[in-house]
Coordinates of C-alpha atoms in Angstrom, one line a residue:
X1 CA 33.2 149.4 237.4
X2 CA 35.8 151.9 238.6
X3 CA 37.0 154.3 236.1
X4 CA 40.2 153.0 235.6
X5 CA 39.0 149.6 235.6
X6 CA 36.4 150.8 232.4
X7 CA 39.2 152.9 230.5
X8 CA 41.4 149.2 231.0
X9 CA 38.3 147.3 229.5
X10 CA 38.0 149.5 226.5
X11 CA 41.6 148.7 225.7
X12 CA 40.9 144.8 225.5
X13 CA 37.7 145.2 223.8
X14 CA 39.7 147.2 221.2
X15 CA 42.2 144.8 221.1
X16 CA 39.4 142.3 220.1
X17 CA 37.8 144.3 217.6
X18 CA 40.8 145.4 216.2
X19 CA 42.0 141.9 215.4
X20 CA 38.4 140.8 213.6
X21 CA 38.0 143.8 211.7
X22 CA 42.0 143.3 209.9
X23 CA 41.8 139.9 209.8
X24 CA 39.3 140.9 207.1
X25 CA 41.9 142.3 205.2
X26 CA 44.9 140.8 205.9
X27 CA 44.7 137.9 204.3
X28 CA 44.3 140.1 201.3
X29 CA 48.0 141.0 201.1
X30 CA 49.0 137.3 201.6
X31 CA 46.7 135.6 199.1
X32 CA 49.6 135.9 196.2
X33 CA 51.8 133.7 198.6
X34 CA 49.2 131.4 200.0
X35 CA 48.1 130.5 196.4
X36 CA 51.4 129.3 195.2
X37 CA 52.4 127.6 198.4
X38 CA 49.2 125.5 198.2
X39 CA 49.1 125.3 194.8
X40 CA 45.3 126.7 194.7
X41 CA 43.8 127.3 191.6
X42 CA 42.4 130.8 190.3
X43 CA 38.9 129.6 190.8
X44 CA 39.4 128.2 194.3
X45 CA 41.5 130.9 195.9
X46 CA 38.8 133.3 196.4
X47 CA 37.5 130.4 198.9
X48 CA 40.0 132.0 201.6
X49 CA 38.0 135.0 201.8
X50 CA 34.4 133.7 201.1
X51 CA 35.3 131.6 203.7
X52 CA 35.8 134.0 206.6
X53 CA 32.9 136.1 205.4
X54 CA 29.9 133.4 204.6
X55 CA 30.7 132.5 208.1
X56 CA 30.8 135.4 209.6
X57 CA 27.9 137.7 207.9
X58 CA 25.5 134.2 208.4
X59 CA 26.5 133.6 211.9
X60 CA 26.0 136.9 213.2
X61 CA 22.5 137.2 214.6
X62 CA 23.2 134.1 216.4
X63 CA 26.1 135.2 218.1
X64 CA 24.8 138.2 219.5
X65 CA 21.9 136.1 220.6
X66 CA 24.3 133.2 222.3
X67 CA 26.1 136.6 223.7
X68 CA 22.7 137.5 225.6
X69 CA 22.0 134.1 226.9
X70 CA 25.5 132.9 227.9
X71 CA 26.8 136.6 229.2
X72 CA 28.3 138.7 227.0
X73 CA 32.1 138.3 228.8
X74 CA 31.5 134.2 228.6
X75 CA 31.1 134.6 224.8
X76 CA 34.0 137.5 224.1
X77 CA 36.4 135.2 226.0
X78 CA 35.2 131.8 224.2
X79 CA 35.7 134.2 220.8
X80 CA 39.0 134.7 221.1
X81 CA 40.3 131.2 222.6
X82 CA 38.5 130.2 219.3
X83 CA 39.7 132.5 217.4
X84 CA 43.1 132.2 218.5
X85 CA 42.8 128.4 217.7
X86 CA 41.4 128.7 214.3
X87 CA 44.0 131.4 213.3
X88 CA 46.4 128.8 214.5
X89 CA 45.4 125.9 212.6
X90 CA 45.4 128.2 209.3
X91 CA 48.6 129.3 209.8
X92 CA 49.8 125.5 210.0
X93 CA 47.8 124.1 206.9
X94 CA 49.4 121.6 204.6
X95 CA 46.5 122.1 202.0
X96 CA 44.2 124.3 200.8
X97 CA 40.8 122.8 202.0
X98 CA 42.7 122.8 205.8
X99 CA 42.9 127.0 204.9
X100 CA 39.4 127.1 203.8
X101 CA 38.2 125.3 207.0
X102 CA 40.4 127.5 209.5
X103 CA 39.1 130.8 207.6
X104 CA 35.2 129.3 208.1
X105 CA 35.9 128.6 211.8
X106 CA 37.6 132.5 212.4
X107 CA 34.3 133.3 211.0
X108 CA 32.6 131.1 213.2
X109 CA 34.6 132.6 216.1
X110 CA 33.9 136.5 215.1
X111 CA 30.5 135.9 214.7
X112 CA 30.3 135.4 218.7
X113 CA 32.8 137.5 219.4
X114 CA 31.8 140.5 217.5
X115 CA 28.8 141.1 218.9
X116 CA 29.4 140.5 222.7
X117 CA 32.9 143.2 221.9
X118 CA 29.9 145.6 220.8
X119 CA 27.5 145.3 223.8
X120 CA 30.2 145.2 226.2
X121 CA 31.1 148.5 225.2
X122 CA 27.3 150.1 224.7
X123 CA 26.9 148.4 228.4
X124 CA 30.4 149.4 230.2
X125 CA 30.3 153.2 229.4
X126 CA 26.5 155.0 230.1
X127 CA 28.2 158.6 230.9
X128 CA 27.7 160.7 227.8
X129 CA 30.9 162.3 227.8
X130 CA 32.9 158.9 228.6
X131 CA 30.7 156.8 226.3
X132 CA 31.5 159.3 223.6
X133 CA 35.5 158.9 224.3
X134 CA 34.8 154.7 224.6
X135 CA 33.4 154.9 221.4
X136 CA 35.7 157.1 219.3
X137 CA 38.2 155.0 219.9
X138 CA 36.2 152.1 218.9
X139 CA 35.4 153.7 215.7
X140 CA 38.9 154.2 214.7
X141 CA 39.6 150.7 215.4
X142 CA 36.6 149.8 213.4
X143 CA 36.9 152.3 210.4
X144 CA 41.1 151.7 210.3
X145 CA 41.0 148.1 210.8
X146 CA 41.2 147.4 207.2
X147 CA 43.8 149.7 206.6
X148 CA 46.1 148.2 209.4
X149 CA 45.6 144.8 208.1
X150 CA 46.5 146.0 204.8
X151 CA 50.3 147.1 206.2
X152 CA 50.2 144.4 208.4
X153 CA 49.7 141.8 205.6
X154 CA 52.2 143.6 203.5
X155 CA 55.0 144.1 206.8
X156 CA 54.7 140.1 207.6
X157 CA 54.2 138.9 203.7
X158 CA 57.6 140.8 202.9
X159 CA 59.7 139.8 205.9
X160 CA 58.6 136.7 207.0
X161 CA 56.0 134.6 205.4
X162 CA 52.3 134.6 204.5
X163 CA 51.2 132.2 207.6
X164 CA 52.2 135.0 210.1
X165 CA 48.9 136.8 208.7
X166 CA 47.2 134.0 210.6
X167 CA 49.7 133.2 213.8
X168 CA 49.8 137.2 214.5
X169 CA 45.8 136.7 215.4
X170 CA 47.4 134.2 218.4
X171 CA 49.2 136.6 220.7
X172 CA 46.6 139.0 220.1
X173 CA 43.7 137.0 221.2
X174 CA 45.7 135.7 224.2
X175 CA 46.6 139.0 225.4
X176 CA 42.8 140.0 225.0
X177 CA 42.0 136.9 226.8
X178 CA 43.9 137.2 229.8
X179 CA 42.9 141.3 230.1
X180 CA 39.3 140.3 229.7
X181 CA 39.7 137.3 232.5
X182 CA 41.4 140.2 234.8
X183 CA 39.6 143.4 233.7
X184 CA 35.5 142.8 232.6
X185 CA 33.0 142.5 234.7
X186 CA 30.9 139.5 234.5
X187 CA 28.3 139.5 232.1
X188 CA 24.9 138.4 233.6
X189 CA 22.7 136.0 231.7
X190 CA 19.2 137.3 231.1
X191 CA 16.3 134.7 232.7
X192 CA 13.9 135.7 230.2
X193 CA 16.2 135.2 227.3
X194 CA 15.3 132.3 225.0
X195 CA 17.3 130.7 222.1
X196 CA 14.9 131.2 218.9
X197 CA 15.9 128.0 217.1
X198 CA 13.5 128.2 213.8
X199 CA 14.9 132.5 213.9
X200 CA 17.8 131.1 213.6
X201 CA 17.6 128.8 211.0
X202 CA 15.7 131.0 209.1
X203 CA 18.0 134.2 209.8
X204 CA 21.1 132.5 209.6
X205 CA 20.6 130.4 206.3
X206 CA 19.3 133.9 205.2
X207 CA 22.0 135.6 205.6
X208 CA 24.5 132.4 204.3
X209 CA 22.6 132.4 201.1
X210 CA 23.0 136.5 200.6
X211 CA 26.3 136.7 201.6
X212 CA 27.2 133.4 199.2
X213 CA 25.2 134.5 196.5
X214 CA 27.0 138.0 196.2
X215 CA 30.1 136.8 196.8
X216 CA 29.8 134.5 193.8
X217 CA 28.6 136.9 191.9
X218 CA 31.9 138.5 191.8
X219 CA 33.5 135.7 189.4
X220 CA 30.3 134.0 188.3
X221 CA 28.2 137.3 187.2
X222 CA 25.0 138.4 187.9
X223 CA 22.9 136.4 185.5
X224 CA 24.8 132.9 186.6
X225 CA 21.8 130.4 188.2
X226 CA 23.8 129.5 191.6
X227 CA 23.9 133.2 191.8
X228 CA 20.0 134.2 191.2
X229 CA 19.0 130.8 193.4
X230 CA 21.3 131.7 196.2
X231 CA 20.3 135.2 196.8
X232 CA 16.1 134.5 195.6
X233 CA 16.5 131.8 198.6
X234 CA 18.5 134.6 200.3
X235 CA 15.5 136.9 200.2
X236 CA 12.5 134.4 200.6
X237 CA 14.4 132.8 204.2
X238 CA 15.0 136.6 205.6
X239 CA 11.0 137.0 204.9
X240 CA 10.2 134.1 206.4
X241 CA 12.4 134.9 209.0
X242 CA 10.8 138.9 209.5
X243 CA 7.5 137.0 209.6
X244 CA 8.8 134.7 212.7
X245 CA 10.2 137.2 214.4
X246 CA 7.1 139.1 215.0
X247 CA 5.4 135.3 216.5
X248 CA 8.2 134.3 217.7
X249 CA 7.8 134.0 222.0
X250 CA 11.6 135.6 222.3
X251 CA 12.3 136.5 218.8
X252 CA 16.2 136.4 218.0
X253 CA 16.1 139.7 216.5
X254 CA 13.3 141.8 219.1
X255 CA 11.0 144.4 217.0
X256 CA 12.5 146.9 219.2
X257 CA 16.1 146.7 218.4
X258 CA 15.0 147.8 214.9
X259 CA 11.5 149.7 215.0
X260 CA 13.8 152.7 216.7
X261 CA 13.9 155.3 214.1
X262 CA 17.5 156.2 215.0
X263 CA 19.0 152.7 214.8
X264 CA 17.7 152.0 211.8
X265 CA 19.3 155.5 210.5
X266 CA 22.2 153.5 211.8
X267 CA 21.6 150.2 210.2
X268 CA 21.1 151.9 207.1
X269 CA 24.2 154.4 207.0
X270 CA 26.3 151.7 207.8
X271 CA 24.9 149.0 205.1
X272 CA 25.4 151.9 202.0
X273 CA 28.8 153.2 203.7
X274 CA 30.6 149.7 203.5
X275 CA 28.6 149.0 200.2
X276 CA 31.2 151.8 198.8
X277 CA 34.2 151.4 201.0
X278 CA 35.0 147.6 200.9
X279 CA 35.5 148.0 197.0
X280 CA 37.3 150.7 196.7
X281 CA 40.2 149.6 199.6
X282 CA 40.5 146.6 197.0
X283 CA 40.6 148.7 193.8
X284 CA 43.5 150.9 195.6
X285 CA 45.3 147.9 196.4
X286 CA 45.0 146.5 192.5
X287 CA 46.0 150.3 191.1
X288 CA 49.1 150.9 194.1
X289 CA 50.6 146.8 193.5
X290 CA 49.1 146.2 190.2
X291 CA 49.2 149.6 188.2
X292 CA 51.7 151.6 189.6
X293 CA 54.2 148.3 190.5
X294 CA 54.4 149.1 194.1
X295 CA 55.8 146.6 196.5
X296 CA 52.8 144.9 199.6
X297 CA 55.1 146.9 202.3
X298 CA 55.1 150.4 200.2
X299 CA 51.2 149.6 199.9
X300 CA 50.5 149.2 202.6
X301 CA 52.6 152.1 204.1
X302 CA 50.2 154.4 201.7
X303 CA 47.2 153.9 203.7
X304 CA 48.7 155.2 207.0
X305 CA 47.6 158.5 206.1
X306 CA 44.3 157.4 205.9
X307 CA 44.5 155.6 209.1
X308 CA 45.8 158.8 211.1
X309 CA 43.1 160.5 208.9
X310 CA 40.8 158.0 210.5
X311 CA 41.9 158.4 214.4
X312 CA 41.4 162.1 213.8
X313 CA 38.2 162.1 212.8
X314 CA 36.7 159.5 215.3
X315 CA 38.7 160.9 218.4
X316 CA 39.0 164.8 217.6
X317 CA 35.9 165.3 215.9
X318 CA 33.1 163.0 216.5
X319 CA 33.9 162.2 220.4
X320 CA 34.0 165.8 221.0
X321 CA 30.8 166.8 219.8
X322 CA 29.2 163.9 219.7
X323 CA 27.3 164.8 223.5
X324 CA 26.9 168.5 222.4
X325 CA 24.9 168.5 218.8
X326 CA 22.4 166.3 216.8
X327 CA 23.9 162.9 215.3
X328 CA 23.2 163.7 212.0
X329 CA 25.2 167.0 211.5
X330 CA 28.1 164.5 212.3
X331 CA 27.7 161.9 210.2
X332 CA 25.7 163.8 207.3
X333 CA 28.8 166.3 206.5
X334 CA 31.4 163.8 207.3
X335 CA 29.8 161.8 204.5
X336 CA 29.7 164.3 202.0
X337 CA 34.0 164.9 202.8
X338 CA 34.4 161.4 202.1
X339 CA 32.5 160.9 198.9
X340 CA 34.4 164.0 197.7
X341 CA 37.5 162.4 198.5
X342 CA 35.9 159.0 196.7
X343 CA 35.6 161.6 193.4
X344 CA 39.1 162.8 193.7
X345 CA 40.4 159.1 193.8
X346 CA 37.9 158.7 190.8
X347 CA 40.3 160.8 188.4
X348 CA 43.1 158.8 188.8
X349 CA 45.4 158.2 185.4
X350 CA 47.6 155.2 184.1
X351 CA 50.7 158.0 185.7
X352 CA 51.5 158.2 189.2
X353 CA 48.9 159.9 191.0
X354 CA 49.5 159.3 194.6
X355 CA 50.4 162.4 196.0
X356 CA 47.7 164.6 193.3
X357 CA 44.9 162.5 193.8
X358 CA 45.2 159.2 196.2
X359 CA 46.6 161.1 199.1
X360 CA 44.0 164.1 199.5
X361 CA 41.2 161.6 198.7
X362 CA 42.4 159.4 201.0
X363 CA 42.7 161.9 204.0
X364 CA 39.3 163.4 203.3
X365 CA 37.8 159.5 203.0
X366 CA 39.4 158.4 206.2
X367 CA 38.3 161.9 208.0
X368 CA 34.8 162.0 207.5
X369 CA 33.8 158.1 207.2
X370 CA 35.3 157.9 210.5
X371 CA 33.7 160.8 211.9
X372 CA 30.5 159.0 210.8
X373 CA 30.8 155.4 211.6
X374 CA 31.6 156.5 214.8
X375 CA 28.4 158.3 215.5
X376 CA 26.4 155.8 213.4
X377 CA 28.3 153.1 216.4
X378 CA 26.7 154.5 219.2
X379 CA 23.4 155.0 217.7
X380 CA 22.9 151.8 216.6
X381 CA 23.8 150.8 220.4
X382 CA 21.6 153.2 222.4
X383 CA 18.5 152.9 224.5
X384 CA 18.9 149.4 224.2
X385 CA 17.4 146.9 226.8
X386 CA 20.2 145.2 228.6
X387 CA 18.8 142.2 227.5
X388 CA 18.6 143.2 223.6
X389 CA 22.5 144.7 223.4
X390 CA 23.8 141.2 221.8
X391 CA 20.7 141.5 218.9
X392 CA 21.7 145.3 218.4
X393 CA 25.4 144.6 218.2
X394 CA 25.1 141.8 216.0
X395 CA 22.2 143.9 214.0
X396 CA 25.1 146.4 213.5
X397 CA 28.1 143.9 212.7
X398 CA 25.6 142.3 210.0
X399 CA 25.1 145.5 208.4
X400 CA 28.3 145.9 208.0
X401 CA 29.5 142.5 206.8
X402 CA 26.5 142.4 204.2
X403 CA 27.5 146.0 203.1
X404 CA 31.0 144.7 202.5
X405 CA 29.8 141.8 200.4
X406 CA 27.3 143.3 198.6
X407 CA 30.0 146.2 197.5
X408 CA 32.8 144.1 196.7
X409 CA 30.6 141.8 194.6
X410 CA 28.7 144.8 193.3
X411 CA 31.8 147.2 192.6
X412 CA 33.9 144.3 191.4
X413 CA 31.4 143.3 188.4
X414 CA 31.1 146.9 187.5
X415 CA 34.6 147.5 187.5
X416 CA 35.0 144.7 185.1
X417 CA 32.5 145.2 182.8
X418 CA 33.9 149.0 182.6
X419 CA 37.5 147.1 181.5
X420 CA 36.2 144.9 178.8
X421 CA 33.9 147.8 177.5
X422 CA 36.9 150.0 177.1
X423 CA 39.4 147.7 175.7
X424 CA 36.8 146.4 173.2
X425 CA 36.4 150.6 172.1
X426 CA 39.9 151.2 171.7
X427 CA 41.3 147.9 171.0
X428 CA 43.0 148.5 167.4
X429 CA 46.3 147.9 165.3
X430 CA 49.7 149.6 165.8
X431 CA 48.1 150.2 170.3
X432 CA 50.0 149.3 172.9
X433 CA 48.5 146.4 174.4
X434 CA 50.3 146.4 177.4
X435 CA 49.4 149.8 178.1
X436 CA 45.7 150.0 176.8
X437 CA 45.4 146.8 179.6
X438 CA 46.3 149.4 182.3
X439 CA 44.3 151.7 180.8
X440 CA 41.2 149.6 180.6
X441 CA 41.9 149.0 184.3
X442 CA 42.3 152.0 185.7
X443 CA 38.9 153.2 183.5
X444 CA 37.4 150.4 185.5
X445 CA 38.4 151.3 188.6
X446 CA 37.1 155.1 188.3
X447 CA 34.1 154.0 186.9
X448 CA 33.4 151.4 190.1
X449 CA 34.6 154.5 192.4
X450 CA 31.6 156.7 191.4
X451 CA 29.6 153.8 191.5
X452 CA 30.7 154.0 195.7
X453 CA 30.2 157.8 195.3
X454 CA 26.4 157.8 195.0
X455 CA 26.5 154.9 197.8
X456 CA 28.3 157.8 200.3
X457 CA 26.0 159.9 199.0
X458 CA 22.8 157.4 199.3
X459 CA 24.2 157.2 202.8
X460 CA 24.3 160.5 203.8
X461 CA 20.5 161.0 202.4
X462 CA 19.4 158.3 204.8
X463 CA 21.1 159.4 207.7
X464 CA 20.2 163.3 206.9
X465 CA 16.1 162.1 206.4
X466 CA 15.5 159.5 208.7
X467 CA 17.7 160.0 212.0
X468 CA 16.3 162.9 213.7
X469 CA 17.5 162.5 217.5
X470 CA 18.8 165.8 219.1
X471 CA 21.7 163.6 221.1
X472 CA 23.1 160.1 220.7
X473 CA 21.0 158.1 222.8
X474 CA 22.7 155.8 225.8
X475 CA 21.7 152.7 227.1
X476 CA 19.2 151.7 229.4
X477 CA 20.6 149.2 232.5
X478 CA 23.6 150.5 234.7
X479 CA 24.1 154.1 235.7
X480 CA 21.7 156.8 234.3
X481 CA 18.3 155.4 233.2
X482 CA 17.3 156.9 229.9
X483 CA 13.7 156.8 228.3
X484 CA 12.5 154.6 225.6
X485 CA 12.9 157.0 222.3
X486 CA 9.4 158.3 221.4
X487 CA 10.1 158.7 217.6
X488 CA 9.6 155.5 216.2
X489 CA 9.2 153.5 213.5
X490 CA 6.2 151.0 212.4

């Protein structure tokens, strides 16, 4: 592909990515709204994101697989025309079970086109130093995502109504659509590649029954049965799954994509990073709108820092060296400078702290997670075969979406049992119960945010012991050949 051609190519893919990764959080803002305009109950609403995620975290494996079998730009482009439709047909609901089946089929939709966004870009740029640009900018889009959705949800909520956090998705995907039509090369379908229907029953109702089972736990709790049953039968289909895969004639998930020692550094980083990360974005949302009394808009305005923080660190930092020195003395420091900025936010008071302790915490945490899941992007994407990029993209996407569960579940129980704990210590006569409430919340929210410091730090120990690669690795297939890794695991 001529350069221009590739530099054009990474703008749609972007564009695609960029619109999956906020729709995550967009919604967010727009929940308040949606509720009352549906009438949903307290118990139901959280069905608008479970939703999207169940979907998306269970589907995942078997969208990267469809990506390798159909061509990866056959499944991008049926993505977003799906996409585009589902985000449509949320924004029109009359109901709330029409909302809750829209949100399952955008997962659906980003489960195929996830994963084929990912390879496409592993498999368009092979140059070191051009593949190292490609995928800086990817990694901002990927690490700001949620931050953009959150001032778009809050821009659209304000000034025009809650259903534009779903019709927004249309022009996007259409514009994507018609670049990737123009623009991408055509994917070629691999004649060895084979379907794995029990891998993908197994893998897929795996990964439905984790992602359900932590995502209940949130308002159910840990010890609740549905809980325990979904994530035991979580566990015991992924190891019957494992077991398939290694008999399996063309597995869906190939022992090679994840016996490299440096991808599964990759898988790894990225699982404890969004473990952390997911919950905190929410418990700065609660303790900016909830706390503090600020409006979505000025909310959502907070975290551009972060975002610029973000671009910085992904472009500046990590593209620039990430041809010239070892992976890990990328994404190891750049860890450490965001869990410090995690322990900052940690400190926050029932007082305005924005500017003392949000902002600097926020600038380091955007700076160096970027800087990271940029590197941790293009390892996880390296000497892959051709035929293999779908299974490593998706391999990728799924750590991440399970990351996110897990740590929203996870952080979110914490944070609550650190609330009640507190308010049943100093509950008394003659305190202010108003105020002891935002107390009790805010103690829950710092306690929750250390709670995602030892994950960034769990993280950075992984990526500091186990990837050991002198140089991000590049794909095998188009341009320069490089050799199968010899330090493996297994």
């Amino acid at each position: 592909m001529a350069d221009n051609r590739r530099w054009w190519a990474l703008v749609v893919i972007a564009l695609a990515q960029l619109m999956v990764v906020l729709d995550m959080t967009i919604v967010n803002i727009a929940l308040p709204s949606a509720q009352a305009d549906l009438n949903m109950s307290d118990a139901n609403r959280q069905w608008v994101i479970t939703a999207y995620t169940l979907a998306f975290g269970g589907l995942l494996l078997l969208g990267g697989r469809i990506s390798d079998l159909a061509g990866r730009k056959t499944t991008f482009m049926i993505g977003l025309l799906g996409f585009a439709a589902a985000s449509a047909l949320g924004g029109a609901a009359t109901g709330q079970g029409m909302l809750f089946g829209a949100r399952a089929l955008q997962g659906v939709f980003a489960a195929l086109l996830a994963p084929a966004a990912l390879s496409l870009l592993a498999t368009t740029f092979t140059e070191p130093k051009e593949r190292a640009k490609a995928f800086g900018v990817f990694g901002a889009i990927v690490g700001a995502g949620a931050a953009i959705g959150l001032l778009a949800g809050g821009l659209l909520t304000e000034y025009l109504d809650w259903r534009w956090c779903l019709y927004v998705n249309v022009p996007i995907a259409l514009v994507a659509f018609a670049g990737a039509w123009v623009i991408l090369a055509p994917g070629g379908r691999h004649p060895d590649a084979h379907l794995d229907v029990p891998g993908a029953l197994l893998g897929s109702g795996g990964m439905l029954a984790l992602v359900y089972g932590f995502s209940e736990a949130a308002s159910r709790g840990w010890d609740d049965g549905l809980v325990v049953t979904l994530l035991v039968a979580g566990v015991v289909l992924l190891a019957a799954f494992a077991v398939w895969q290694t008999r399996a004639r063309v597995p869906l998930l190939p022992m090679s994509v994840i016996k490299d020692r440096q991808r599964v550094g990759a898988f790894l980083t990225v699982l404890f990073v969004t473990v952390g990360m997911f919950g905190v974005f929410l418990f700065l949302t609660y303790y900016l709108q909830g706390v503090l009394g600020w409006s979505p808009l000025k909310t959502g305005l907070a975290y551009l820092p972060m975002t610029a923080a973000m671009i910085v660190g992904s472009t500046q930092i990590a593209a620039r060296l990430l041809s010239r020195v070892p992976p890990r003395t990328l994404i190891v420091p750049g860890l450490l400078v965001a869990a410090g900025g995690l322990a900052i936010i940690a400190q926050v008071g029932v007082e305005p702290a924005y500017v003392s302790h949000v902002l600097p915490g926020m600038l380091m945490l955007g700076l160096g997670m970027s800087t990271a899941m940029m590197t941790s992007i293009s390892l996880a994407t390296g000497s892959v075969a051709p035929r293999d990029s779908g299974a490593a993209s998706a391999t990728f996407n799924t750590a991440q979406q399970v990351g996110g569960s897990i740590g929203t579940a996870l952080l979110n129980t914490i944070a609550a049992s650190a609330t009640a704990t507190y308010l049943t210590a100093h509950a008394g006569p003659g305190v202010d119960k108003r105020l002891l409430q935002a107390e009790a919340t805010v103690h829950g929210f710092n306690v929750a945010t250390w709670w995602a410091f030892g994950a960034l730090l769990l993280a950075a120990l992984i990526a500091g012991v186990v990837v050991n690669a002198e140089r991000a690795p590049t794909p095998q297939g188009a341009g320069e050949r490089t050799p199968e890794p010899v330090d493996t695991l297994g």
